[in-house]
Amino acid sequence: MDGSMQNYVRISLYVFRYRKLVTLSVVCALVVSAFWAMNLSLAFPVVKVLFENDSLHEFVDKEIAARQATIAEHSATLQKLPESDVKRRARVQYLMGEQSGYVLMLTRIRNSVLPWVPQDRFDTMAAILAILLLATVVKGMFIYFQELLVGSIVQLTVNAIRQDCFRAALRLDIQSLGNIGTPSLMSRMTNDIEQMTQAIRVFGVTLVREPLKAGACTIWAFFVNWRLALLSVTMVPLLGLVFNFFGKRLRRASHRTMESMARIYECIAETFGAARIVIAFSGFRKHRRQFLKANRDYYTGSMKIVMLGALSRPISETMGVLCVFAALAPGAYLVLRQTDTILGIQLAAEPMSIAELATLYALLAGTLDPVRKLSSVFEQIKRGMAGCERVFGLIDQRTTVPEPPTPRVLIPHNSLISFRNVSFRYEGTDTEGIPRPLALRNISLDIRFGEVIAVVGGNGSGKSTLLSLLPRFMDPAEGQVLIDGIDIRELRTSELRSQIGLVTQETFLFNDTIYENIRYGNPTATAEMIHQAAEKAQAAGFINQLPEGYQTVIGEKGGRLSGGQRQRIALARAIVRNPSILILDEATSAVDSHSEDVIHTVLKDFAVGRTVFIITHSLSSAFLDLVTRIAVLEHGQLRAVGTVAELQQHAPSVLHMLQVDIPQTRAA
């Protein structure tokens, strides 16, 4: 099964959840198609009344009499044929059966329908127009109900897909999310899903109703003259070839267009996410050029889709007209020449009348409108299917940090954290296809419960990478990370992370109240616990001075607070979690000396009874009385581990080379 068919099947599985609504919508479409064909078939009585000067009663009586006479002629012919002439006898018997069927149908119409039809021809015409109006109103009602049902199905289906997409993204690890990129995630969950929405709506409305309308007209046309109708149907495979030709090209073009849209999202997110830098360095021109290029790429791809769509519509309609002509040209010949054969080929049971030809024309022309609508939505379907591939690609993506099949239970950390021969390599390759170098190489480190470990080193030394392994943001390529003797890969990630508090350099806060931002660290926390956490983080003072206190909405990324205030809210968020392991990743690198002193004061009390990691490139003297040991990293390797005194005594060159800020006076 190819990728496109798999996507169709997967969407069908989502839609199948709402099969009752689907069934009702199909029933509505069937009713619409029946009324569509019925309205067109009214051409027959109209032509009879207006152009052939017959009342319907007279016409039916004449037809019954004529066909009975024909049956009598065939019966006489059959009696004259010898028993040995099997082929001709079978042919005559077939014609007799065909005429007998017509007589039976006309007799039923005379007995059940004609009593309700006026004798006067004008009254008959008025009745036909009234029936046409009523049928159109009823058809319109069912169109309304069908589109209402389909709209509900589409929204329910797309909501389910969007939820699964969001859920799948949340299950991914940090590396996988980084490889996809936030702009691409946004594009898939907005633009691509919107394209899917349009395609599913087309499937539910146009691709159900229009083929049924065409099918109803074709079936009725077969009833009028099955031989001529069959001629037009033989052209249908050509339409399929046209759709297939344009479909492949539309899907490829749609893929490129969606990638261009992702680049537009990326440009917008990058520009306005770093608005301060852009404004400060007057980088407007560069970002305008980037946005212009992304816009041009999107325009080029979109115009290719427009071109293919514009080309497919007239070609499809031309093919549809050819299908109609394939039946009407021979039909006109039969009427004008008053014959039932062309070049010796039997194309009618008897010479056709103008009314029959007009009805056949109306019914076959009635198939052109569905074909036109189908060709006009073809572009939307292919764009939607391209969106499906990208969305389902995200849903199918698997994390590189899988959950264990049989997880072990972890009691609160109270003994030892061990890194054993840990090596790690980020995914990806360089421009020559060579895998990226190891970010960590054979690191072994033991940390006893209750220690405060400073992990120091220059930029790119692997500090943050090493500590990212502890909450399993990533897994090591080699080696193990153990907590109290248990490999963390044997633990549920939720249970593991519930024991870890994290404060980062970029104190990301949510556009919500201060109360909810603190409670984010522990959703089960009570109001008292949240206030206590704020007190411990020395944030209660400035919070209480705000007009709305803890209910103050702090804006996007906490933009309504100062850097120091955001940092204290982040500390309170970690404190309310009451973790047994606390990680401060460059938490003091972007704050002033006062905020640094506040963090020091908070940690002095909060670090008791838990293991703390302080990641920094420059260890401030304010934290030396808290730090138990220092681990020095360089180029992904552990260069030295020890207390301040031990490092200054045995590895002063390492500290000097890395420019670690450890004042001699405090060390002594």
XYZ file of C-alpha atoms in Angstrom:
668
model
C 0.000 0.000 0.000
C 1.555 3.327 -1.063
C 1.773 6.406 1.157
C -1.269 8.145 -0.328
C -3.520 5.137 0.185
C -2.271 4.762 3.761
C -3.215 8.380 4.436
C -6.687 7.814 2.998
C -7.101 4.769 5.230
C -5.899 6.622 8.324
C -8.267 9.524 7.743
C -11.056 6.993 7.200
C -10.283 5.442 10.591
C -10.663 8.849 12.242
C -13.898 9.484 10.354
C -15.183 6.003 11.261
C -15.522 7.145 14.875
C -18.453 9.267 13.728
C -19.987 6.636 11.450
C -23.567 7.459 12.474
C -23.149 11.014 11.228
C -21.415 9.687 8.105
C -24.324 7.343 7.390
C -26.842 10.170 7.739
C -24.806 12.400 5.417
C -24.601 9.643 2.777
C -28.371 9.138 3.013
C -28.841 12.876 2.428
C -26.479 12.701 -0.562
C -28.462 9.784 -2.000
C -31.690 11.758 -1.713
C -30.054 14.779 -3.376
C -28.756 12.651 -6.264
C -32.164 11.029 -6.749
C -33.913 14.405 -6.955
C -31.152 15.697 -9.256
C -31.752 12.893 -11.755
C -35.533 13.165 -11.374
C -35.504 16.885 -12.174
C -33.483 16.260 -15.328
C -35.723 13.384 -16.399
C -38.674 15.805 -16.460
C -37.292 16.881 -19.850
C -39.178 13.937 -21.355
C -42.757 15.039 -20.493
C -41.861 18.685 -21.188
C -40.739 17.859 -24.741
C -43.779 15.670 -25.268
C -46.195 18.384 -24.181
C -44.477 21.404 -25.771
C -42.973 20.053 -28.985
C -44.864 16.912 -29.935
C -48.372 18.208 -29.106
C -49.202 15.115 -27.066
C -50.831 14.867 -23.703
C -49.138 12.346 -21.442
C -52.279 10.180 -21.440
C -52.311 10.020 -25.255
C -48.583 9.328 -25.368
C -48.785 6.425 -22.927
C -51.762 4.867 -24.749
C -49.979 5.184 -28.104
C -46.776 3.704 -26.705
C -48.567 0.720 -25.180
C -50.433 0.059 -28.420
C -47.299 0.435 -30.555
C -45.218 -1.852 -28.380
C -47.948 -4.475 -28.211
C -48.063 -4.392 -32.014
C -44.299 -4.816 -32.114
C -44.551 -7.781 -29.744
C -47.155 -9.337 -32.038
C -44.833 -8.868 -35.046
C -41.927 -10.453 -33.186
C -44.175 -13.326 -32.117
C -45.215 -13.946 -35.740
C -41.573 -13.802 -36.828
C -40.614 -16.241 -34.095
C -43.212 -18.760 -35.246
C -41.816 -18.662 -38.788
C -38.222 -19.257 -37.717
C -37.058 -22.891 -37.714
C -36.011 -24.465 -34.403
C -32.493 -24.923 -35.729
C -31.945 -21.149 -36.139
C -31.093 -20.708 -32.482
C -29.244 -17.415 -32.833
C -32.062 -15.523 -34.625
C -34.731 -17.010 -32.360
C -32.768 -15.860 -29.274
C -32.455 -12.386 -30.786
C -36.201 -12.123 -31.448
C -37.024 -13.432 -27.974
C -34.718 -10.836 -26.444
C -36.493 -8.041 -28.367
C -39.895 -9.395 -27.301
C -38.773 -9.407 -23.670
C -37.469 -5.860 -23.951
C -40.776 -4.626 -25.408
C -42.792 -6.566 -22.812
C -40.842 -4.816 -20.069
C -41.679 -1.437 -21.541
C -45.387 -2.384 -21.796
C -45.425 -3.507 -18.166
C -43.789 -0.261 -16.990
C -46.113 1.931 -19.066
C -49.166 0.024 -17.843
C -48.154 0.647 -14.245
C -47.626 4.343 -14.991
C -51.070 4.547 -16.654
C -52.758 2.888 -13.689
C -50.923 4.582 -10.795
C -49.536 7.933 -12.027
C -51.695 9.201 -14.891
C -54.913 9.406 -12.820
C -53.170 12.287 -11.005
C -52.044 14.024 -14.221
C -54.371 16.660 -15.775
C -55.764 15.984 -19.245
C -55.210 19.566 -20.416
C -51.689 20.109 -21.779
C -51.196 23.515 -20.116
C -52.367 22.114 -16.787
C -49.933 19.245 -17.286
C -47.099 21.715 -17.913
C -48.025 23.683 -14.798
C -48.047 20.454 -12.759
C -44.589 19.543 -14.099
C -43.211 22.961 -13.100
C -44.784 22.631 -9.643
C -43.179 19.216 -9.209
C -39.838 20.679 -10.356
C -40.102 23.507 -7.821
C -41.062 21.184 -4.981
C -38.279 18.740 -5.853
C -35.759 21.594 -5.933
C -36.855 22.799 -2.477
C -36.632 19.295 -1.021
C -33.249 18.766 -2.671
C -32.013 22.049 -1.184
C -33.122 20.987 2.297
C -31.175 17.739 2.056
C -28.127 19.605 0.711
C -28.295 21.830 3.793
C -28.580 18.867 6.158
C -25.756 17.012 4.435
C -23.361 19.960 4.608
C -24.301 20.491 8.252
C -23.535 16.845 9.039
C -20.306 16.905 7.045
C -19.210 20.123 8.783
C -19.670 18.426 12.140
C -17.775 15.317 10.975
C -14.929 17.426 9.580
C -14.474 19.477 12.744
C -14.640 16.430 15.015
C -12.160 14.548 12.824
C -9.720 17.449 12.526
C -9.911 18.118 16.262
C -9.020 14.480 16.933
C -6.090 14.634 14.472
C -4.867 17.925 15.939
C -5.043 16.486 19.468
C -3.085 13.396 18.411
C -0.558 15.619 16.652
C -0.089 17.785 19.744
C 0.060 14.716 21.991
C 2.664 13.099 19.737
C 4.800 16.256 19.795
C 4.657 16.352 23.601
C 5.917 12.761 23.738
C 9.030 13.605 21.749
C 12.399 14.202 23.346
C 14.302 17.492 23.285
C 16.536 16.425 20.394
C 13.681 15.330 18.152
C 11.759 18.530 18.857
C 14.858 20.544 18.059
C 15.369 18.708 14.771
C 11.770 19.399 13.726
C 11.875 23.010 14.907
C 9.149 25.137 16.440
C 8.216 26.849 13.132
C 7.732 23.470 11.448
C 5.598 22.261 14.363
C 3.483 25.401 14.124
C 3.143 24.998 10.366
C 2.029 21.381 10.663
C -0.493 22.089 13.408
C -1.970 25.131 11.660
C -1.427 25.430 7.899
C -1.091 21.716 7.126
C -4.081 20.746 9.256
C -6.090 23.532 7.616
C -5.264 21.992 4.235
C -6.410 18.638 5.613
C -9.650 20.249 6.786
C -10.423 21.483 3.286
C -9.658 18.058 1.798
C -11.832 16.183 4.316
C -14.689 18.626 3.714
C -14.348 18.024 -0.030
C -14.404 14.278 0.584
C -17.487 14.542 2.743
C -19.482 16.809 0.429
C -18.231 16.889 -3.143
C -16.677 13.436 -3.428
C -19.785 11.800 -1.988
C -22.606 13.874 -3.464
C -21.267 14.636 -6.937
C -20.413 11.046 -7.960
C -23.820 9.975 -6.659
C -25.464 12.679 -8.788
C -23.475 11.592 -11.820
C -24.270 7.961 -11.033
C -28.005 8.648 -10.723
C -28.018 10.444 -14.095
C -26.023 7.638 -15.701
C -28.346 4.943 -14.344
C -31.376 6.837 -15.646
C -29.614 7.340 -18.983
C -29.042 3.581 -19.170
C -32.765 3.156 -18.633
C -33.512 5.521 -21.553
C -30.973 3.871 -23.887
C -28.350 1.625 -22.319
C -26.351 1.233 -25.536
C -25.728 4.949 -26.037
C -25.129 5.474 -22.323
C -22.513 2.720 -22.415
C -20.700 4.580 -25.197
C -20.283 7.624 -22.946
C -19.129 5.526 -19.979
C -16.290 4.060 -22.063
C -14.655 7.531 -21.955
C -14.483 7.557 -18.130
C -11.060 5.765 -17.891
C -9.560 8.696 -19.809
C -10.766 11.006 -17.038
C -9.027 8.760 -14.499
C -5.748 9.041 -16.419
C -6.047 12.849 -16.473
C -6.685 12.999 -12.705
C -3.751 10.671 -12.009
C -1.395 12.713 -14.203
C -2.173 15.988 -12.474
C -2.464 14.387 -9.027
C 1.167 13.301 -8.793
C 2.426 16.728 -9.807
C 0.042 18.553 -7.501
C 1.155 16.498 -4.508
C 4.844 17.219 -5.125
C 4.143 20.924 -5.603
C 2.024 20.981 -2.438
C 4.862 19.438 -0.415
C 7.246 22.168 -1.539
C 4.680 24.871 -0.798
C 4.145 23.606 2.748
C 7.885 23.551 3.358
C 7.982 27.161 2.149
C 5.210 28.050 4.588
C 7.251 26.476 7.399
C 10.160 28.753 6.419
C 7.818 31.757 6.605
C 6.831 30.691 10.130
C 10.509 30.301 10.972
C 11.339 33.781 9.711
C 8.474 35.357 11.673
C 9.275 33.436 14.876
C 12.989 34.192 14.680
C 12.529 37.878 13.868
C 9.986 38.729 16.536
C 11.353 36.259 19.089
C 14.583 38.264 18.998
C 12.905 41.642 18.542
C 15.254 43.396 20.988
C 18.345 42.293 19.054
C 16.780 43.099 15.686
C 15.862 46.602 16.833
C 19.124 47.201 18.694
C 21.289 46.241 15.705
C 18.933 47.677 13.076
C 18.725 44.296 11.387
C 15.465 45.111 9.641
C 16.883 44.857 6.125
C 18.315 41.366 6.620
C 15.066 40.010 8.038
C 13.048 41.697 5.308
C 15.240 39.955 2.711
C 14.769 36.598 4.448
C 11.014 37.097 4.618
C 10.896 38.251 0.987
C 12.770 35.126 -0.168
C 10.474 32.828 1.846
C 7.453 34.650 0.439
C 8.765 34.322 -3.117
C 9.397 30.604 -2.679
C 5.856 30.182 -1.380
C 4.518 32.221 -4.311
C 6.418 30.098 -6.832
C 5.096 26.854 -5.336
C 1.568 28.201 -5.016
C 1.538 29.390 -8.629
C 2.587 25.943 -9.804
C -0.380 24.513 -7.897
C -2.648 27.188 -9.379
C -1.336 26.435 -12.870
C -1.879 22.687 -12.512
C -5.324 23.234 -10.999
C -6.290 25.718 -13.711
C -5.108 23.307 -16.393
C -6.820 20.259 -14.921
C -10.268 21.880 -14.793
C -10.720 22.701 -18.531
C -9.146 19.394 -19.564
C -11.472 17.460 -17.229
C -14.504 19.376 -18.471
C -13.469 18.790 -22.090
C -13.194 15.082 -21.385
C -16.657 15.203 -19.780
C -18.124 16.873 -22.874
C -16.497 14.178 -25.034
C -18.246 11.577 -22.879
C -21.577 13.274 -23.585
C -20.833 13.664 -27.298
C -19.967 9.958 -27.510
C -23.640 9.245 -26.829
C -25.382 12.286 -28.313
C -23.821 12.227 -31.780
C -25.005 8.647 -32.463
C -28.332 9.491 -30.785
C -28.894 12.452 -33.093
C -28.091 10.205 -36.057
C -30.736 7.690 -34.910
C -33.386 10.420 -34.534
C -32.681 12.298 -37.744
C -32.289 9.166 -39.885
C -35.138 7.348 -38.088
C -33.082 4.198 -37.693
C -31.936 1.999 -34.828
C -28.527 0.985 -36.235
C -25.276 2.628 -37.269
C -22.980 0.699 -39.617
C -24.983 -2.401 -38.823
C -24.521 -1.991 -35.034
C -27.775 -2.064 -33.043
C -27.880 1.090 -30.881
C -31.574 1.176 -29.958
C -34.510 -1.186 -29.727
C -36.309 1.090 -32.210
C -35.781 4.527 -33.808
C -35.497 7.145 -31.050
C -37.900 10.041 -30.610
C -36.895 13.660 -30.000
C -38.215 13.380 -26.425
C -35.988 10.391 -25.696
C -32.953 12.125 -27.192
C -33.690 15.304 -25.215
C -34.004 13.294 -22.006
C -30.769 11.435 -22.719
C -29.033 14.740 -23.435
C -30.347 16.302 -20.202
C -29.230 13.313 -18.129
C -25.757 13.089 -19.673
C -25.371 16.864 -19.447
C -26.359 16.444 -15.791
C -23.191 14.408 -15.314
C -21.050 17.332 -16.506
C -21.831 19.502 -13.478
C -20.507 16.871 -11.026
C -17.428 16.367 -13.238
C -16.808 20.125 -13.281
C -17.096 20.321 -9.484
C -14.846 17.297 -9.007
C -12.142 18.826 -11.219
C -12.360 22.114 -9.324
C -11.702 20.453 -5.945
C -8.971 18.156 -7.201
C -6.311 20.682 -6.248
C -7.673 20.924 -2.667
C -7.603 17.150 -2.277
C -3.981 16.845 -3.330
C -2.911 19.742 -1.117
C -4.792 18.146 1.750
C -3.099 14.801 1.158
C 0.305 16.500 1.149
C -0.651 18.061 4.483
C -1.692 14.604 5.719
C 1.758 13.221 5.019
C 3.421 15.943 7.074
C 0.921 15.749 9.945
C 0.910 11.957 10.116
C 4.691 12.042 9.817
C 4.752 13.998 13.078
C 2.209 11.688 14.728
C 4.275 8.642 13.692
C 7.594 10.058 14.844
C 8.949 8.128 17.799
C 10.929 9.570 20.650
C 14.549 8.567 21.133
C 13.787 8.383 24.863
C 11.347 5.453 25.063
C 9.462 4.406 28.157
C 10.622 1.099 29.710
C 8.354 -1.903 29.034
C 8.418 -2.926 32.715
C 9.343 0.164 34.752
C 10.890 -0.094 38.173
C 9.685 1.867 41.184
C 11.900 4.710 42.382
C 11.679 5.821 45.983
C 12.781 9.397 46.763
C 16.484 9.771 46.008
C 18.563 9.331 49.168
C 21.860 7.711 48.275
C 23.945 8.216 45.149
C 23.745 9.582 41.589
C 26.259 7.989 39.224
C 27.405 8.774 35.700
C 29.276 5.669 34.474
C 31.384 5.912 31.324
C 28.841 8.232 29.735
C 29.302 9.294 26.114
C 26.830 11.259 24.039
C 26.569 12.392 20.423
C 23.930 14.758 19.048
C 21.988 13.508 16.045
C 22.810 14.755 12.589
C 25.780 15.051 10.264
C 27.970 17.789 8.884
C 27.929 19.025 5.279
C 30.016 16.003 4.189
C 27.678 13.491 5.825
C 30.052 12.722 8.686
C 28.348 12.161 12.091
C 28.775 14.961 14.585
C 31.612 14.550 17.122
C 30.957 13.310 20.638
C 29.628 16.026 22.935
C 30.520 13.920 26.006
C 33.281 11.315 26.184
C 33.610 8.600 28.850
C 32.481 10.661 31.829
C 32.308 8.902 35.196
C 31.133 10.840 38.229
C 29.503 9.919 41.549
C 27.483 12.428 43.584
C 26.358 11.591 47.102
C 22.927 12.571 48.318
C 22.938 16.061 49.845
C 25.950 17.311 47.904
C 25.981 20.628 46.034
C 28.014 20.039 42.879
C 29.161 22.894 40.683
C 29.638 21.740 37.072
C 31.872 24.340 35.456
C 33.516 24.791 32.087
C 33.616 27.003 29.054
C 30.976 27.269 26.367
C 30.544 23.976 24.521
C 32.282 21.961 27.227
C 29.226 19.727 27.731
C 27.936 21.004 31.094
C 24.279 21.343 30.148
C 24.431 18.242 27.968
C 25.654 16.155 30.911
C 22.897 17.319 33.242
C 20.278 16.986 30.480
C 20.860 13.232 30.706
C 19.685 13.148 34.325
C 15.997 13.975 33.645
C 16.291 11.973 30.395
C 15.915 14.867 28.033
C 18.262 12.663 26.009
C 19.796 9.222 26.543
C 23.542 8.567 26.441
C 24.971 6.785 23.405
C 27.106 4.744 25.777
C 27.244 4.272 29.523
C 24.650 4.609 32.260
C 23.104 7.200 34.527
C 21.989 5.716 37.837
C 20.007 7.069 40.763
C 20.432 5.044 43.942
C 21.727 2.126 41.861
C 18.853 2.089 39.348
C 19.467 2.856 35.680
C 17.158 5.789 34.925
C 16.174 4.116 31.607
C 14.323 1.539 33.741
C 12.131 4.248 35.300
C 9.011 5.974 34.045
C 10.072 9.387 32.806
C 7.206 11.056 34.688
C 8.263 9.394 37.950
C 11.917 10.268 37.370
C 11.202 13.915 36.549
C 8.850 14.302 39.481
C 11.955 14.200 41.717
C 13.842 16.833 39.730
C 13.480 20.607 39.903
C 14.970 22.733 37.124
C 15.844 26.424 36.966
C 17.349 27.572 33.670
C 19.193 30.634 32.468
C 16.216 31.632 30.319
C 13.467 31.703 32.918
C 10.570 30.840 30.694
C 7.258 31.735 32.277
C 3.788 31.327 30.796
C 1.295 34.021 29.907
C -0.762 33.293 33.004
C -1.039 34.429 36.602
C 1.877 34.284 39.020
C -0.114 31.754 41.038
C -0.463 29.378 38.082
C 3.182 29.821 37.061
C 4.323 28.727 40.503
C 1.765 25.912 40.653
C 3.117 24.634 37.321
C 5.891 22.989 39.326
C 3.342 20.945 41.301
C -0.258 20.878 39.951
C -1.461 19.310 43.217
C -0.037 22.103 45.370
C -2.402 23.947 47.698
C -2.584 27.727 47.982
C -0.640 27.523 51.251
C 2.158 25.544 49.597
C 2.370 28.085 46.768
C 2.594 31.008 49.187
C 5.272 29.195 51.195
C 7.280 28.525 48.034
C 7.082 32.208 47.116
C 8.256 33.126 50.631
C 11.226 30.765 50.407
C 12.128 32.147 46.960
C 11.917 35.701 48.403
C 9.287 36.512 45.796
C 6.352 37.160 48.145
C 7.453 40.764 48.794
C 7.159 42.059 45.231
C 4.143 39.797 44.490
C 2.118 41.301 47.332
C 2.939 44.817 46.087
C 1.304 44.108 42.726
C -2.321 45.340 42.410
C -3.654 41.833 41.786
C -1.040 39.965 43.814
C -0.749 36.302 42.917
C -3.504 36.698 40.305
C -1.406 39.120 38.242
C -1.047 37.998 34.636
C 2.618 38.388 33.772
C 2.404 38.432 29.945
C 4.209 36.442 27.304
C 7.379 34.853 28.721
C 6.824 36.903 31.887
C 7.569 40.110 30.017
C 5.795 42.290 32.620
C 8.344 41.325 35.287
C 12.016 42.188 35.628
C 14.712 39.571 35.099
C 15.298 39.130 38.820
C 11.571 38.802 39.514
C 11.207 36.169 36.806
C 14.124 34.261 38.273
C 12.526 34.218 41.725
C 9.206 32.997 40.269
C 11.173 30.217 38.557
C 12.817 29.370 41.872
C 9.429 29.260 43.582
C 8.202 26.936 40.823
C 11.098 24.561 41.546
C 10.650 24.853 45.321
C 6.933 23.996 45.303
C 7.863 20.777 43.497
C 9.894 19.812 46.589
C 12.403 17.864 44.469
C 15.076 15.593 45.845
C 17.329 16.752 42.977
C 17.679 20.408 41.952
C 19.431 21.555 38.763
C 20.347 25.212 38.257
C 21.462 25.620 34.638
C 23.297 28.963 34.385
C 20.592 30.324 36.685
C 22.781 33.205 37.894
C 24.482 34.163 34.628
C 21.859 36.703 33.511
C 20.969 38.378 36.816
C 22.415 41.284 38.760
C 24.401 40.945 41.972
C 21.332 41.553 44.150
C 19.374 38.766 42.446
C 22.420 36.546 42.716
C 22.548 37.168 46.464
C 18.835 36.350 46.682
C 19.388 33.030 44.878
C 22.318 32.286 47.197
C 20.181 32.956 50.258
C 17.369 30.768 48.935
C 19.713 27.901 48.094
C 21.447 28.064 51.461
C 18.226 26.997 53.077
C 16.602 24.982 50.293
C 19.659 22.860 49.369
C 19.601 21.089 52.738
C 18.388 17.508 52.355
C 18.591 17.329 48.561
C 21.222 16.969 45.815
C 21.925 20.190 43.926
C 23.732 20.743 40.613
C 24.871 24.253 39.737
C 25.852 24.548 36.080
C 27.947 27.619 35.370
C 30.847 28.805 33.255
C 32.048 31.083 36.060
C 31.509 30.148 39.663
C 30.850 33.252 41.723
C 32.496 33.631 45.119
C 29.024 34.044 46.627
C 28.339 30.332 46.108
C 31.629 28.876 47.349
C 30.287 28.284 50.843
C 27.429 26.214 49.340
C 29.436 24.098 46.904
C 30.634 20.729 48.172
C 32.682 19.815 45.100
C 33.450 21.167 41.632
C 33.426 19.106 38.421
C 35.406 20.739 35.607
C 34.536 19.850 32.005
C 36.464 20.669 28.855
C 35.561 19.588 25.310
C 33.162 16.968 26.609
C 35.637 15.374 29.001
C 35.829 15.474 32.779
C 39.155 17.171 33.529
C 38.997 17.369 37.299
C 36.704 16.781 40.300
C 37.211 17.909 43.881
C 36.677 20.553 46.498
C 37.883 24.092 45.922
C 41.011 23.436 47.965
C 41.749 20.143 46.183
C 41.449 21.704 42.747
C 43.600 24.673 43.629
C 46.226 22.332 45.052
C 46.253 19.565 42.420
C 44.838 21.146 39.245
C 45.376 24.908 39.286
C 46.222 24.911 35.574
C 42.752 23.594 34.747
C 41.082 26.396 36.667
C 43.375 28.984 35.130
C 42.866 27.679 31.579
C 39.081 27.701 31.940
C 39.175 31.034 33.792
C 37.020 29.716 36.599
C 36.371 32.592 38.988
C 37.444 31.187 42.364
C 39.022 33.891 44.514
C 42.070 32.772 46.433
C 40.961 34.417 49.659
C 37.643 32.554 49.832
C 39.300 29.262 48.820
C 41.746 29.533 51.664
